[in-house]
Amino acid sequence: MEEKINIKIGHSAPQPPNLGGLRSVYFIGAGGIGMSAIARYFMSRGLVVAGYDKTPSELTHRLEQEGMLLHYDEDIQKIPQACKKPEQTLVIYTPAVPADHKEFVWFRENGFEIQKRAQVLGTLTRTHKGLCVAGTHGKTSTSSMCAHILHQSHVECNAFLGGITKNYGTNYLLSEKSDFVVIEADEFDRSFHWLRPWMSVITSADPDHLDIYGTETAYVEAFRHYTTLIQPGGALIIRKGIAVQPDVQEGVRVYDYGLNEGDFHAENIKIGDGEIVFDFVSPVENVKNVKLGLPIPINIENGVAAMAMAQLNGCSPEELRFGMATWQGVDRRFDFRLKDERHVLISDYAHHPKEILESARSIRQIYQNRKITVIFQPHLYTRTRDFYREFADALSLLDEVILCDIYPAREEPIEGVTSRLIYDHLREGVEKSLVSLDGVLPMVKSRDFDVLVILGAGDLDNLVPEICDLLSDK
């Protein structure tokens, strides 16, 4: 792997709210991938940054190493004294934190300024040109790809991403001079309605978070409203064929894109010998012989969207080619953790049926004649309840499915909703089994695998380093 590229840090970075009187920032739910990017930003500004998270992880350990003060119990006494002064402390929380969280209640009752993560990002899009990527799936890969293209070009950019980029080892980029900030626009809890994008990509709008939205119609309507927030003079780049009907302000250009159709698309796609090369077709300027640094079929379409936004903001053909060829991917997004003659181990964050379907198709295309086993941890009881049939259909594209218990995240159990719902609807002929999280490592130790995929957005991924070691020893 190439050496990590140094992050550029300068004084023209996007300004946070009330920086003049701000001395400390406290995060409730600090270990989330989106929260950690903002935490890193405030640390780079020299503020005291502290917070709570429910579970220690590799990411929280890295944040602690970088200077963040963290603890893992709901305990007001563990809040640093520097963060107990309302006049100089900003509290940032994630919507996943329950309203009765002890520390959350204490901050509310004592007059602190409290903002959602999305509110802080929204401030950045009002002071800088926000290049935002929204969608049920594909947004992390697309936004990080776009950020890499821009960051390595003469345009440069700042970025707050939803995944740890392989190129930089972080989810946060700063530029010494750029007015652009790339942001992953999260639709959960309507968070993306705080943003005011200069330009935006919408990758997809397959129903999700129905515990929040209630109906598919309401979910799609949230994306329509999001398109009204794009600033005049900017642009919307929307995947061709999705259900959203754009409702942009006057002066906002609208483009569509796709794999092989749309204003922006790919032609002359060549897949083979571990490489993917294609021509980028654009109303601005076509770019021939674009090579994917991470040659996964699903990244062709993501790459088209990323290149479109980068090109509309000034990147040259040479910069587009270089950025695409040198992009190394994102942790937990089709992340190859082991690849040798005996074993392949892939970690993937996919947790929506459509994401899993696209991931399964790509894996099947790459490994046509090998046995593919997936260990999947469903994420949320409500999502499992709403989409268990779709999960089963997508997983059935693979040869063997091993299901873990549902990862609850913010939810309480729902009677009758377990992983067995998916298990019972897997297609005939698919090998299948159920396993507890504690049983995963003993099972991997007792068996051998050809291509093994660790799938889901919960804590199963914490076991990947040990799984990798077990497979390497076989």
CSV table of C-alpha atoms in Angstrom, one decimal, residues 50-394:
chain,number,residue,atom,x,y,z
A,50,ALA,CA,-14.0,15.6,25.4
A,51,GLY,CA,-17.0,13.3,25.3
A,52,TYR,CA,-18.9,10.1,26.1
A,53,ASP,CA,-19.4,7.0,24.1
A,54,LYS,CA,-21.1,3.8,25.0
A,55,THR,CA,-18.5,1.4,23.7
A,56,PRO,CA,-14.7,1.6,23.3
A,57,SER,CA,-13.5,0.9,19.8
A,58,GLU,CA,-10.5,1.3,17.6
A,59,LEU,CA,-11.8,4.7,16.5
A,60,THR,CA,-12.3,5.9,20.1
A,61,HIS,CA,-8.8,4.7,21.0
A,62,ARG,CA,-7.3,6.7,18.1
A,63,LEU,CA,-9.2,9.8,19.2
A,64,GLU,CA,-7.8,9.4,22.7
A,65,GLN,CA,-4.3,9.1,21.2
A,66,GLU,CA,-5.0,12.3,19.3
A,67,GLY,CA,-5.9,14.2,22.5
A,68,MET,CA,-9.6,13.7,23.0
A,69,LEU,CA,-10.7,13.0,26.6
A,70,LEU,CA,-13.2,10.1,26.5
A,71,HIS,CA,-15.1,8.0,29.0
A,72,TYR,CA,-17.6,5.1,28.6
A,73,ASP,CA,-20.0,5.5,31.5
A,74,GLU,CA,-22.9,7.8,31.9
A,75,ASP,CA,-21.3,9.8,34.7
A,76,ILE,CA,-21.6,13.5,35.2
A,77,GLN,CA,-18.6,13.4,37.5
A,78,LYS,CA,-16.4,12.3,34.6
A,79,ILE,CA,-17.2,15.3,32.5
A,80,PRO,CA,-13.9,17.4,32.5
A,81,GLN,CA,-14.2,20.7,34.4
A,82,ALA,CA,-13.2,22.6,31.3
A,83,CYS,CA,-16.5,21.3,29.7
A,84,LYS,CA,-18.7,22.3,32.7
A,85,LYS,CA,-18.8,26.1,31.8
A,86,PRO,CA,-21.9,26.9,29.7
A,87,GLU,CA,-20.5,30.2,28.5
A,88,GLN,CA,-17.6,28.6,26.8
A,89,THR,CA,-18.7,25.0,26.0
A,90,LEU,CA,-20.6,23.7,22.9
A,91,VAL,CA,-22.3,20.3,23.4
A,92,ILE,CA,-22.7,18.2,20.2
A,93,TYR,CA,-24.9,15.1,20.2
A,94,THR,CA,-25.9,12.4,17.8
A,95,PRO,CA,-29.7,11.7,17.3
A,96,ALA,CA,-29.0,8.1,18.4
A,97,VAL,CA,-28.5,9.3,22.0
A,98,PRO,CA,-31.6,8.8,24.1
A,99,ALA,CA,-33.3,11.9,25.5
A,100,ASP,CA,-32.9,10.5,29.1
A,101,HIS,CA,-29.2,10.0,28.9
A,102,LYS,CA,-27.9,11.3,32.2
A,103,GLU,CA,-25.2,13.6,30.8
A,104,PHE,CA,-27.5,14.9,28.0
A,105,VAL,CA,-30.1,15.8,30.7
A,106,TRP,CA,-27.5,17.5,32.8
A,107,PHE,CA,-26.3,19.7,29.9
A,108,ARG,CA,-29.9,20.6,29.0
A,109,GLU,CA,-30.8,21.5,32.6
A,110,ASN,CA,-27.8,23.7,33.0
A,111,GLY,CA,-28.2,26.1,30.1
A,112,PHE,CA,-25.5,24.8,27.7
A,113,GLU,CA,-25.6,25.4,23.9
A,114,ILE,CA,-26.5,22.0,22.4
A,115,GLN,CA,-26.5,21.2,18.8
A,116,LYS,CA,-26.9,18.2,16.6
A,117,ARG,CA,-23.9,17.1,14.6
A,118,ALA,CA,-25.9,18.1,11.4
A,119,GLN,CA,-26.4,21.6,12.7
A,120,VAL,CA,-22.6,22.1,13.0
A,121,LEU,CA,-22.1,20.8,9.5
A,122,GLY,CA,-24.9,23.1,8.3
A,123,THR,CA,-23.0,26.0,9.6
A,124,LEU,CA,-20.0,25.0,7.5
A,125,THR,CA,-22.2,24.9,4.3
A,126,ARG,CA,-23.3,28.4,5.0
A,127,THR,CA,-19.7,29.7,5.3
A,128,HIS,CA,-18.1,27.6,2.6
A,129,LYS,CA,-19.1,25.9,-0.6
A,130,GLY,CA,-20.6,22.6,0.5
A,131,LEU,CA,-20.2,19.6,-1.9
A,132,CYS,CA,-22.6,17.1,-0.3
A,133,VAL,CA,-23.4,13.5,-1.1
A,134,ALA,CA,-26.7,12.1,-0.1
A,135,GLY,CA,-28.4,8.8,-0.6
A,136,THR,CA,-29.5,5.6,1.1
A,137,HIS,CA,-26.2,3.9,0.1
A,138,GLY,CA,-23.1,4.8,-1.9
A,139,LYS,CA,-22.6,8.1,-0.2
A,140,THR,CA,-19.4,7.3,1.8
A,141,SER,CA,-17.5,5.8,-1.1
A,142,THR,CA,-18.7,8.6,-3.5
A,143,SER,CA,-17.9,11.5,-1.1
A,144,SER,CA,-14.5,10.1,-0.1
A,145,MET,CA,-13.7,9.5,-3.7
A,146,CYS,CA,-14.7,13.1,-4.6
A,147,ALA,CA,-12.8,14.5,-1.7
A,148,HIS,CA,-9.6,12.6,-2.7
A,149,ILE,CA,-9.9,13.8,-6.3
A,150,LEU,CA,-10.3,17.4,-5.2
A,151,HIS,CA,-7.8,17.3,-2.4
A,152,GLN,CA,-5.0,16.0,-4.7
A,153,SER,CA,-5.9,18.6,-7.4
A,154,HIS,CA,-5.2,22.3,-7.7
A,155,VAL,CA,-8.7,22.9,-6.4
A,156,GLU,CA,-8.2,21.2,-3.0
A,157,CYS,CA,-10.9,20.8,-0.4
A,158,ASN,CA,-11.9,20.3,3.2
A,159,ALA,CA,-13.9,17.1,4.0
A,160,PHE,CA,-16.0,15.6,6.8
A,161,LEU,CA,-16.6,12.0,5.7
A,162,GLY,CA,-18.5,9.0,7.0
A,163,GLY,CA,-15.6,6.6,6.8
A,164,ILE,CA,-11.9,6.3,7.4
A,165,THR,CA,-10.1,6.8,4.1
A,166,LYS,CA,-7.3,4.4,3.2
A,167,ASN,CA,-5.3,7.2,1.6
A,168,TYR,CA,-5.3,9.5,4.6
A,169,GLY,CA,-6.1,7.3,7.6
A,170,THR,CA,-8.8,9.7,8.7
A,171,ASN,CA,-12.3,10.8,8.0
A,172,TYR,CA,-11.4,14.5,8.1
A,173,LEU,CA,-9.3,16.6,5.7
A,174,LEU,CA,-8.3,20.3,5.9
A,175,SER,CA,-7.0,22.5,3.2
A,176,GLU,CA,-4.8,25.6,3.4
A,177,LYS,CA,-6.7,27.5,0.8
A,178,SER,CA,-9.8,25.8,-0.5
A,179,ASP,CA,-13.3,27.2,-0.1
A,180,PHE,CA,-14.9,23.8,-0.7
A,181,VAL,CA,-16.0,21.4,2.0
A,182,VAL,CA,-17.1,17.8,1.1
A,183,ILE,CA,-19.8,16.5,3.4
A,184,GLU,CA,-21.6,13.2,3.6
A,185,ALA,CA,-25.3,14.2,3.9
A,186,ASP,CA,-27.1,11.9,6.3
A,187,GLU,CA,-30.8,11.4,5.9
A,188,PHE,CA,-31.3,9.8,9.3
A,189,ASP,CA,-33.6,12.0,11.5
A,190,ARG,CA,-33.8,14.4,8.5
A,191,SER,CA,-30.2,15.6,9.5
A,192,PHE,CA,-29.4,16.6,5.9
A,193,HIS,CA,-32.1,19.3,6.1
A,194,TRP,CA,-29.7,21.4,8.1
A,195,LEU,CA,-27.3,21.6,5.1
A,196,ARG,CA,-27.2,24.3,2.4
A,197,PRO,CA,-25.2,22.6,-0.4
A,198,TRP,CA,-23.5,24.4,-3.2
A,199,MET,CA,-23.6,21.2,-5.1
A,200,SER,CA,-25.0,17.8,-4.3
A,201,VAL,CA,-25.0,14.2,-5.5
A,202,ILE,CA,-27.9,12.0,-4.7
A,203,THR,CA,-26.9,8.4,-5.2
A,204,SER,CA,-30.1,6.6,-4.2
A,205,ALA,CA,-33.4,6.8,-2.3
A,206,ASP,CA,-34.3,3.3,-1.4
A,207,PRO,CA,-36.6,3.3,1.6
A,208,ASP,CA,-34.8,3.2,5.0
A,209,HIS,CA,-35.2,4.5,8.5
A,210,LEU,CA,-38.9,3.9,8.4
A,211,ASP,CA,-38.9,4.1,12.2
A,212,ILE,CA,-38.3,7.8,11.6
A,213,TYR,CA,-40.2,8.5,8.4
A,214,GLY,CA,-43.0,6.0,8.7
A,215,THR,CA,-43.6,5.5,5.0
A,216,GLU,CA,-41.7,5.2,1.8
A,217,THR,CA,-43.5,8.3,0.5
A,218,ALA,CA,-42.3,10.4,3.5
A,219,TYR,CA,-38.8,9.1,3.0
A,220,VAL,CA,-38.6,10.1,-0.7
A,221,GLU,CA,-40.3,13.5,0.2
A,222,ALA,CA,-37.4,14.2,2.5
A,223,PHE,CA,-35.0,13.9,-0.4
A,224,ARG,CA,-37.2,16.2,-2.5
A,225,HIS,CA,-37.1,18.8,0.2
A,226,TYR,CA,-33.3,18.4,0.4
A,227,THR,CA,-33.0,19.4,-3.3
A,228,THR,CA,-34.7,22.7,-2.5
A,229,LEU,CA,-31.8,23.6,-0.2
A,230,ILE,CA,-29.2,23.6,-2.9
A,231,GLN,CA,-27.9,27.2,-3.4
A,232,PRO,CA,-28.6,29.1,-6.6
A,233,GLY,CA,-25.6,28.9,-9.0
A,234,GLY,CA,-24.9,25.4,-7.8
A,235,ALA,CA,-25.9,22.0,-9.1
A,236,LEU,CA,-27.6,18.8,-8.4
A,237,ILE,CA,-26.2,15.5,-9.8
A,238,ILE,CA,-28.8,12.8,-9.3
A,239,ARG,CA,-28.7,9.1,-10.2
A,240,LYS,CA,-30.9,8.4,-13.2
A,241,GLY,CA,-34.1,6.5,-12.4
A,242,ILE,CA,-34.4,7.1,-8.7
A,243,ALA,CA,-37.8,8.0,-7.2
A,244,VAL,CA,-36.9,11.6,-6.2
A,245,GLN,CA,-38.4,14.4,-8.3
A,246,PRO,CA,-36.0,17.4,-7.9
A,247,ASP,CA,-37.5,20.7,-6.8
A,248,VAL,CA,-34.5,23.0,-7.1
A,249,GLN,CA,-34.4,26.8,-6.8
A,250,GLU,CA,-34.0,28.9,-9.9
A,251,GLY,CA,-30.4,29.0,-11.0
A,252,VAL,CA,-29.5,25.4,-9.9
A,253,ARG,CA,-28.4,23.2,-12.7
A,254,VAL,CA,-29.6,19.6,-12.7
A,255,TYR,CA,-27.7,16.7,-14.2
A,256,ASP,CA,-28.3,13.0,-14.1
A,257,TYR,CA,-25.8,10.2,-14.0
A,258,GLY,CA,-25.6,6.4,-14.3
A,259,LEU,CA,-23.5,3.4,-15.1
A,260,ASN,CA,-24.1,3.6,-18.8
A,261,GLU,CA,-26.7,6.3,-19.3
A,262,GLY,CA,-27.3,9.9,-18.2
A,263,ASP,CA,-25.5,13.3,-18.6
A,264,PHE,CA,-22.5,11.7,-16.9
A,265,HIS,CA,-21.8,8.0,-17.5
A,266,ALA,CA,-19.2,5.3,-18.3
A,267,GLU,CA,-18.4,3.8,-21.7
A,268,ASN,CA,-16.0,1.2,-23.0
A,269,ILE,CA,-15.9,-0.5,-19.6
A,270,LYS,CA,-13.1,-3.1,-19.4
A,271,ILE,CA,-13.0,-5.5,-16.4
A,272,GLY,CA,-10.2,-8.1,-16.1
A,273,ASP,CA,-6.8,-9.1,-14.8
A,274,GLY,CA,-7.6,-7.3,-11.5
A,275,GLU,CA,-8.2,-4.0,-13.3
A,276,ILE,CA,-11.2,-1.8,-14.3
A,277,VAL,CA,-10.8,0.9,-16.9
A,278,PHE,CA,-13.5,3.0,-18.5
A,279,ASP,CA,-14.1,6.2,-20.4
A,280,PHE,CA,-15.9,9.0,-18.5
A,281,VAL,CA,-18.6,10.7,-20.6
A,282,SER,CA,-19.5,14.2,-19.6
A,283,PRO,CA,-21.3,17.3,-20.9
A,284,VAL,CA,-18.2,19.3,-19.8
A,285,GLU,CA,-15.4,17.2,-21.3
A,286,ASN,CA,-15.0,13.4,-21.8
A,287,VAL,CA,-12.1,11.7,-20.1
A,288,LYS,CA,-10.7,8.5,-21.6
A,289,ASN,CA,-9.0,5.6,-19.9
A,290,VAL,CA,-10.0,6.2,-16.3
A,291,LYS,CA,-8.5,3.4,-14.1
A,292,LEU,CA,-10.1,2.5,-10.7
A,293,GLY,CA,-7.6,2.4,-7.9
A,294,LEU,CA,-10.0,0.0,-6.1
A,295,PRO,CA,-11.2,-2.2,-9.0
A,296,ILE,CA,-14.7,-3.1,-7.7
A,297,PRO,CA,-17.6,-3.0,-10.2
A,298,ILE,CA,-19.8,-1.0,-7.9
A,299,ASN,CA,-17.2,1.8,-7.8
A,300,ILE,CA,-17.7,2.6,-11.5
A,301,GLU,CA,-21.0,4.3,-10.9
A,302,ASN,CA,-19.8,5.9,-7.7
A,303,GLY,CA,-16.8,7.1,-9.5
A,304,VAL,CA,-18.9,8.7,-12.3
A,305,ALA,CA,-20.8,10.7,-9.7
A,306,ALA,CA,-17.6,11.7,-7.8
A,307,MET,CA,-15.8,12.7,-11.1
A,308,ALA,CA,-18.9,14.7,-12.2
A,309,MET,CA,-18.9,16.9,-9.0
A,310,ALA,CA,-15.1,17.3,-9.1
A,311,GLN,CA,-15.1,18.2,-12.8
A,312,LEU,CA,-17.9,20.8,-12.3
A,313,ASN,CA,-15.8,22.4,-9.7
A,314,GLY,CA,-12.7,22.8,-11.8
A,315,CYS,CA,-10.7,19.5,-11.9
A,316,SER,CA,-8.8,18.8,-15.1
A,317,PRO,CA,-8.9,15.5,-17.0
A,318,GLU,CA,-5.4,14.7,-15.7
A,319,GLU,CA,-6.4,15.4,-12.1
A,320,LEU,CA,-9.6,13.2,-12.5
A,321,ARG,CA,-7.5,10.3,-13.8
A,322,PHE,CA,-4.9,10.7,-11.1
A,323,GLY,CA,-7.5,10.9,-8.3
A,324,MET,CA,-9.4,7.8,-9.5
A,325,ALA,CA,-6.3,5.8,-10.0
A,326,THR,CA,-4.8,6.6,-6.6
A,327,TRP,CA,-8.0,6.3,-4.5
A,328,GLN,CA,-7.5,3.3,-2.2
A,329,GLY,CA,-11.0,3.1,-0.7
A,330,VAL,CA,-12.5,3.4,2.7
A,331,ASP,CA,-12.4,1.2,5.8
A,332,ARG,CA,-15.4,-1.2,5.9
A,333,ARG,CA,-16.5,-0.3,2.4
A,334,PHE,CA,-15.6,-3.4,0.4
A,335,ASP,CA,-12.4,-3.5,2.4
A,336,PHE,CA,-10.1,-6.3,1.5
A,337,ARG,CA,-8.5,-7.4,4.8
A,338,LEU,CA,-6.8,-10.5,3.5
A,339,LYS,CA,-6.2,-11.7,0.0
A,340,ASP,CA,-3.9,-14.6,-0.8
A,341,GLU,CA,-4.0,-17.9,-2.7
A,342,ARG,CA,-6.0,-19.6,0.1
A,343,HIS,CA,-8.3,-17.0,1.5
A,344,VAL,CA,-10.1,-13.8,0.8
A,345,LEU,CA,-11.5,-11.7,3.7
A,346,ILE,CA,-13.7,-8.7,3.0
A,347,SER,CA,-15.2,-6.3,5.5
A,348,ASP,CA,-18.2,-4.3,4.3
A,349,TYR,CA,-20.5,-1.9,6.1
A,350,ALA,CA,-23.5,-2.7,3.9
A,351,HIS,CA,-26.6,-2.9,6.2
A,352,HIS,CA,-29.5,-2.0,3.8
A,353,PRO,CA,-30.9,-4.7,1.5
A,354,LYS,CA,-30.0,-2.7,-1.7
A,355,GLU,CA,-26.4,-2.1,-0.4
A,356,ILE,CA,-26.1,-5.9,0.3
A,357,LEU,CA,-27.5,-6.7,-3.1
A,358,GLU,CA,-24.9,-4.5,-4.9
A,359,SER,CA,-22.1,-5.8,-2.7
A,360,ALA,CA,-23.1,-9.4,-3.3
A,361,ARG,CA,-23.3,-8.8,-7.1
A,362,SER,CA,-19.8,-7.3,-7.1
A,363,ILE,CA,-18.4,-10.1,-5.0
A,364,ARG,CA,-20.0,-12.7,-7.3
A,365,GLN,CA,-18.7,-11.0,-10.4
A,366,ILE,CA,-15.1,-11.0,-9.0
A,367,TYR,CA,-15.2,-14.5,-7.6
A,368,GLN,CA,-17.3,-16.4,-10.0
A,369,ASN,CA,-16.0,-19.9,-9.3
A,370,ARG,CA,-15.3,-19.7,-5.6
A,371,LYS,CA,-17.4,-20.4,-2.6
A,372,ILE,CA,-18.5,-17.2,-0.9
A,373,THR,CA,-19.6,-17.2,2.7
A,374,VAL,CA,-21.1,-14.2,4.5
A,375,ILE,CA,-21.4,-13.5,8.2
A,376,PHE,CA,-24.1,-10.9,8.5
A,377,GLN,CA,-25.1,-8.9,11.6
A,378,PRO,CA,-28.5,-7.2,11.0
A,379,HIS,CA,-28.6,-3.6,12.2
A,380,LEU,CA,-31.8,-2.4,14.0
A,381,TYR,CA,-34.9,-4.3,14.9
A,382,THR,CA,-37.1,-2.0,12.9
A,383,ARG,CA,-35.0,-2.3,9.7
A,384,THR,CA,-35.0,-6.1,10.1
A,385,ARG,CA,-38.8,-6.1,10.6
A,386,ASP,CA,-39.4,-3.9,7.6
A,387,PHE,CA,-37.0,-5.6,5.1
A,388,TYR,CA,-36.3,-9.2,6.2
A,389,ARG,CA,-37.5,-10.6,2.9
A,390,GLU,CA,-35.3,-8.2,0.9
A,391,PHE,CA,-32.3,-9.1,3.2
A,392,ALA,CA,-32.9,-12.8,2.5
A,393,ASP,CA,-33.2,-12.2,-1.3
A,394,ALA,CA,-29.9,-10.3,-1.4
